[in-house]
């Protein structure tokens, strides 16, 4: 079996190669190691190999695992990559350094209130449902511009980038390209896109944050 440390090296090498192919600076691509479902022990192995940015998809699970890990290891950057309920905005703002799943007004309102109250401002990404999948969170591509304007004008939120999860049964490239296009015309610099199977494609299309789980930690 490949150890998480060896797997992390393989992913790092693949990211470096994709950056070279895309003529991009590797410093502009953040690898987020997605540790959902994995216990603290497995996570500590990866921290030991120098990884600092991690992703979780559930607030409760992250709250159970990460405060202790963050107390023990300096420089951890925690990303919420899963859907967020408005009633968990308080916990999310307190724990996470970035939230990748902003997608509706009620959540914007709750986040704005917590950011002001806690004086903590996680990096915010708006999730775009590029495949218009009914089961998936995110704003529809055709609604993205108006939603981004509302985030700023109505809610006073600073949105730094966009996030997408392409449909599992489609080639991801067009979804990454569409997300990059929406970001560009809205003046957004960050792009959270690409997972274990397609992070190299995502980097070629401009990803600044790749969310890689199973390629590092193994199957879930
Ligand atoms: C689980 C998850 C990932 C990581 O997926 P892998 O295929 O294991 O790399 C990335 N993004 C989101 C939103 C996820 O929920």
Tab-separated table of N, CA, C and O in Angstrom, residues 131-190:
chain	number	residue	atom	x	y	z
A	131	UNK	N	-22.853	22.235	-14.010
A	131	UNK	CA	-23.625	21.231	-14.738
A	131	UNK	C	-25.122	21.345	-14.492
A	131	UNK	O	-25.890	20.509	-14.959
A	132	UNK	N	-25.534	22.391	-13.743
A	132	UNK	CA	-26.957	22.580	-13.388
A	132	UNK	C	-27.573	21.286	-12.871
A	132	UNK	O	-28.683	20.906	-13.249
A	133	UNK	N	-26.839	20.597	-11.990
A	133	UNK	CA	-27.333	19.333	-11.442
A	133	UNK	C	-28.259	19.628	-10.258
A	133	UNK	O	-27.870	20.344	-9.328
A	134	UNK	N	-29.470	19.059	-10.273
A	134	UNK	CA	-30.447	19.390	-9.223
A	134	UNK	C	-29.975	18.997	-7.820
A	134	UNK	O	-30.307	19.681	-6.852
A	135	UNK	N	-29.200	17.930	-7.707
A	135	UNK	CA	-28.772	17.472	-6.376
A	135	UNK	C	-27.565	18.251	-5.863
A	135	UNK	O	-27.138	18.072	-4.736
A	136	UNK	N	-26.992	19.101	-6.702
A	136	UNK	CA	-25.753	19.762	-6.315
A	136	UNK	C	-25.989	21.206	-5.877
A	136	UNK	O	-26.854	21.896	-6.416
A	137	UNK	N	-25.210	21.636	-4.902
A	137	UNK	CA	-25.280	23.019	-4.436
A	137	UNK	C	-24.624	23.935	-5.463
A	137	UNK	O	-24.022	23.478	-6.429
A	138	UNK	N	-24.764	25.243	-5.236
A	138	UNK	CA	-24.114	26.191	-6.119
A	138	UNK	C	-25.113	27.032	-6.895
A	138	UNK	O	-26.243	26.619	-7.104
A	139	UNK	N	-24.664	28.210	-7.323
A	139	UNK	CA	-25.529	29.043	-8.157
A	139	UNK	C	-25.401	28.577	-9.604
A	139	UNK	O	-24.364	28.048	-10.010
A	140	UNK	N	-26.465	28.756	-10.378
A	140	UNK	CA	-26.404	28.389	-11.791
A	140	UNK	C	-25.496	29.377	-12.518
A	140	UNK	O	-25.417	30.552	-12.142
A	141	UNK	N	-24.806	28.899	-13.564
A	141	UNK	CA	-23.880	29.795	-14.278
A	141	UNK	C	-24.544	31.100	-14.720
A	141	UNK	O	-23.946	32.166	-14.602
A	142	UNK	N	-25.797	31.002	-15.189
A	142	UNK	CA	-26.454	32.222	-15.688
A	142	UNK	C	-26.857	33.176	-14.560
A	142	UNK	O	-27.190	34.326	-14.813
A	143	UNK	N	-26.843	32.689	-13.330
A	143	UNK	CA	-27.185	33.556	-12.192
A	143	UNK	C	-25.948	34.093	-11.464
A	143	UNK	O	-26.062	34.881	-10.517
A	144	UNK	N	-24.775	33.631	-11.880
A	144	UNK	CA	-23.557	33.918	-11.108
A	144	UNK	C	-23.232	35.413	-11.041
A	144	UNK	O	-22.925	35.931	-9.957
A	145	UNK	N	-23.304	36.105	-12.171
A	145	UNK	CA	-22.929	37.531	-12.170
A	145	UNK	C	-23.814	38.336	-11.208
A	145	UNK	O	-23.312	39.142	-10.419
A	146	UNK	N	-25.128	38.094	-11.285
A	146	UNK	CA	-26.065	38.830	-10.430
A	146	UNK	C	-25.832	38.473	-8.964
A	146	UNK	O	-25.878	39.344	-8.078
A	147	UNK	N	-25.570	37.189	-8.697
A	147	UNK	CA	-25.341	36.775	-7.316
A	147	UNK	C	-24.068	37.420	-6.754
A	147	UNK	O	-24.050	37.906	-5.621
A	148	UNK	N	-23.033	37.459	-7.558
A	148	UNK	CA	-21.772	38.065	-7.102
A	148	UNK	C	-21.960	39.554	-6.800
A	148	UNK	O	-21.397	40.080	-5.831
A	149	UNK	N	-22.751	40.210	-7.622
A	149	UNK	CA	-23.017	41.634	-7.403
A	149	UNK	C	-23.766	41.821	-6.079
A	149	UNK	O	-23.464	42.724	-5.300
A	150	UNK	N	-24.726	40.932	-5.829
A	150	UNK	CA	-25.484	40.997	-4.580
A	150	UNK	C	-24.597	40.737	-3.365
A	150	UNK	O	-24.767	41.361	-2.318
A	151	UNK	N	-23.675	39.784	-3.489
A	151	UNK	CA	-22.761	39.484	-2.385
A	151	UNK	C	-22.063	40.770	-1.945
A	151	UNK	O	-21.960	41.058	-0.752
A	152	UNK	N	-21.618	41.548	-2.926
A	152	UNK	CA	-20.898	42.778	-2.616
A	152	UNK	C	-21.853	43.893	-2.194
A	152	UNK	O	-21.691	44.489	-1.127
A	153	UNK	N	-22.854	44.170	-3.023
A	153	UNK	CA	-23.689	45.362	-2.833
A	153	UNK	C	-24.698	45.212	-1.702
A	153	UNK	O	-24.949	46.160	-0.963
A	154	UNK	N	-25.298	44.035	-1.581
A	154	UNK	CA	-26.338	43.852	-0.568
A	154	UNK	C	-25.747	43.339	0.747
A	154	UNK	O	-26.094	43.804	1.822
A	155	UNK	N	-24.828	42.369	0.637
A	155	UNK	CA	-24.335	41.721	1.857
A	155	UNK	C	-22.982	42.260	2.326
A	155	UNK	O	-22.531	41.918	3.413
A	156	UNK	N	-22.331	43.030	1.499
A	156	UNK	CA	-21.036	43.587	1.878
A	156	UNK	C	-19.957	42.536	2.038
A	156	UNK	O	-18.994	42.721	2.790
A	157	UNK	N	-20.099	41.438	1.319
A	157	UNK	CA	-19.110	40.360	1.430
A	157	UNK	C	-18.038	40.491	0.350
A	157	UNK	O	-18.342	40.806	-0.796
A	158	UNK	N	-16.818	40.220	0.727
A	158	UNK	CA	-15.740	40.166	-0.258
A	158	UNK	C	-15.612	38.717	-0.736
A	158	UNK	O	-15.252	37.831	0.039
A	159	UNK	N	-15.922	38.500	-1.984
A	159	UNK	CA	-15.771	37.166	-2.571
A	159	UNK	C	-14.441	37.136	-3.321
A	159	UNK	O	-14.165	38.024	-4.132
A	160	UNK	N	-13.637	36.117	-3.044
A	160	UNK	CA	-12.306	36.066	-3.650
A	160	UNK	C	-12.224	35.180	-4.872
A	160	UNK	O	-11.281	35.292	-5.663
A	161	UNK	N	-13.171	34.231	-4.997
A	161	UNK	CA	-13.064	33.326	-6.133
A	161	UNK	C	-14.293	32.475	-6.318
A	161	UNK	O	-15.308	32.644	-5.634
A	162	UNK	N	-14.188	31.549	-7.256
A	162	UNK	CA	-15.279	30.629	-7.567
A	162	UNK	C	-14.822	29.191	-7.344
A	162	UNK	O	-13.642	28.875	-7.473
A	163	UNK	N	-15.798	28.342	-7.053
A	163	UNK	CA	-15.522	26.912	-6.886
A	163	UNK	C	-16.500	26.127	-7.741
A	163	UNK	O	-17.651	26.551	-7.912
A	164	UNK	N	-16.059	25.015	-8.318
A	164	UNK	CA	-17.002	24.137	-9.016
A	164	UNK	C	-16.649	22.673	-8.803
A	164	UNK	O	-15.509	22.333	-8.480
A	165	UNK	N	-17.670	21.844	-8.936
A	165	UNK	CA	-17.515	20.383	-8.916
A	165	UNK	C	-18.208	19.873	-10.184
A	165	UNK	O	-19.436	19.791	-10.223
A	166	UNK	N	-17.444	19.572	-11.217
A	166	UNK	CA	-18.077	19.131	-12.474
A	166	UNK	C	-18.874	17.839	-12.267
A	166	UNK	O	-18.564	17.050	-11.375
A	167	UNK	N	-19.906	17.624	-13.118
A	167	UNK	CA	-20.661	16.368	-13.046
A	167	UNK	C	-19.707	15.170	-13.178
A	167	UNK	O	-18.770	15.215	-13.979
A	168	UNK	N	-19.978	14.132	-12.397
A	168	UNK	CA	-19.063	12.987	-12.342
A	168	UNK	C	-18.924	12.286	-13.695
A	168	UNK	O	-17.879	11.717	-14.001
A	169	UNK	N	-19.980	12.350	-14.513
A	169	UNK	CA	-19.972	11.562	-15.753
A	169	UNK	C	-19.645	12.397	-16.992
A	169	UNK	O	-19.942	12.001	-18.107
A	170	UNK	N	-19.063	13.567	-16.784
A	170	UNK	CA	-18.717	14.398	-17.938
A	170	UNK	C	-17.242	14.779	-17.898
A	170	UNK	O	-16.630	14.791	-16.839
A	171	UNK	N	-16.711	15.110	-19.075
A	171	UNK	CA	-15.342	15.631	-19.113
A	171	UNK	C	-15.317	16.938	-18.320
A	171	UNK	O	-16.186	17.790	-18.505
A	172	UNK	N	-14.351	17.095	-17.404
A	172	UNK	CA	-14.363	18.279	-16.528
A	172	UNK	C	-13.909	19.570	-17.212
A	172	UNK	O	-14.288	20.653	-16.791
A	173	UNK	N	-13.131	19.455	-18.287
A	173	UNK	CA	-12.516	20.638	-18.905
A	173	UNK	C	-13.488	21.779	-19.183
A	173	UNK	O	-13.240	22.920	-18.761
A	174	UNK	N	-14.590	21.524	-19.883
A	174	UNK	CA	-15.529	22.615	-20.180
A	174	UNK	C	-16.093	23.272	-18.909
A	174	UNK	O	-16.361	24.476	-18.900
A	175	UNK	N	-16.252	22.492	-17.843
A	175	UNK	CA	-16.766	23.054	-16.586
A	175	UNK	C	-15.718	23.955	-15.928
A	175	UNK	O	-16.049	25.016	-15.400
A	176	UNK	N	-14.464	23.519	-15.989
A	176	UNK	CA	-13.388	24.366	-15.459
A	176	UNK	C	-13.281	25.652	-16.281
A	176	UNK	O	-13.113	26.750	-15.731
A	177	UNK	N	-13.371	25.506	-17.601
A	177	UNK	CA	-13.232	26.676	-18.479
A	177	UNK	C	-14.368	27.677	-18.237
A	177	UNK	O	-14.139	28.888	-18.188
A	178	UNK	N	-15.585	27.143	-18.062
A	178	UNK	CA	-16.729	28.024	-17.802
A	178	UNK	C	-16.547	28.770	-16.473
A	178	UNK	O	-16.788	29.985	-16.382
A	179	UNK	N	-16.106	28.050	-15.456
A	179	UNK	CA	-15.880	28.670	-14.138
A	179	UNK	C	-14.816	29.761	-14.245
A	179	UNK	O	-14.979	30.857	-13.693
A	180	UNK	N	-13.752	29.466	-14.975
A	180	UNK	CA	-12.670	30.450	-15.149
A	180	UNK	C	-13.179	31.690	-15.889
A	180	UNK	O	-12.809	32.821	-15.551
A	181	UNK	N	-14.045	31.477	-16.872
A	181	UNK	CA	-14.581	32.589	-17.653
A	181	UNK	C	-15.461	33.500	-16.784
A	181	UNK	O	-15.362	34.733	-16.850
A	182	UNK	N	-16.311	32.884	-15.946
A	182	UNK	CA	-17.179	33.677	-15.061
A	182	UNK	C	-16.324	34.460	-14.064
A	182	UNK	O	-16.582	35.629	-13.775
A	183	UNK	N	-15.282	33.813	-13.548
A	183	UNK	CA	-14.397	34.492	-12.588
A	183	UNK	C	-13.733	35.692	-13.251
A	183	UNK	O	-13.687	36.791	-12.687
A	184	UNK	N	-13.227	35.473	-14.445
A	184	UNK	CA	-12.483	36.534	-15.138
A	184	UNK	C	-13.365	37.755	-15.373
A	184	UNK	O	-12.966	38.887	-15.094
A	185	UNK	N	-14.587	37.527	-15.856
A	185	UNK	CA	-15.412	38.701	-16.182
A	185	UNK	C	-15.923	39.410	-14.923
A	185	UNK	O	-16.395	40.526	-14.995
A	186	UNK	N	-15.798	38.729	-13.769
A	186	UNK	CA	-16.187	39.367	-12.511
A	186	UNK	C	-14.975	39.832	-11.693
A	186	UNK	O	-15.118	40.212	-10.531
A	187	UNK	N	-13.814	39.749	-12.290
A	187	UNK	CA	-12.608	40.239	-11.629
A	187	UNK	C	-12.169	39.420	-10.425
A	187	UNK	O	-11.536	39.949	-9.511
A	188	UNK	N	-12.499	38.125	-10.423
A	188	UNK	CA	-12.122	37.260	-9.305
A	188	UNK	C	-10.839	36.502	-9.633
A	188	UNK	O	-10.699	35.942	-10.723
A	189	UNK	N	-9.927	36.458	-8.658
A	189	UNK	CA	-8.602	35.885	-8.940
A	189	UNK	C	-8.485	34.402	-8.604
A	189	UNK	O	-7.624	33.712	-9.137
A	190	UNK	N	-9.319	33.912	-7.677
A	190	UNK	CA	-9.113	32.539	-7.197
A	190	UNK	C	-10.094	31.554	-7.826
A	190	UNK	O	-11.270	31.874	-8.042
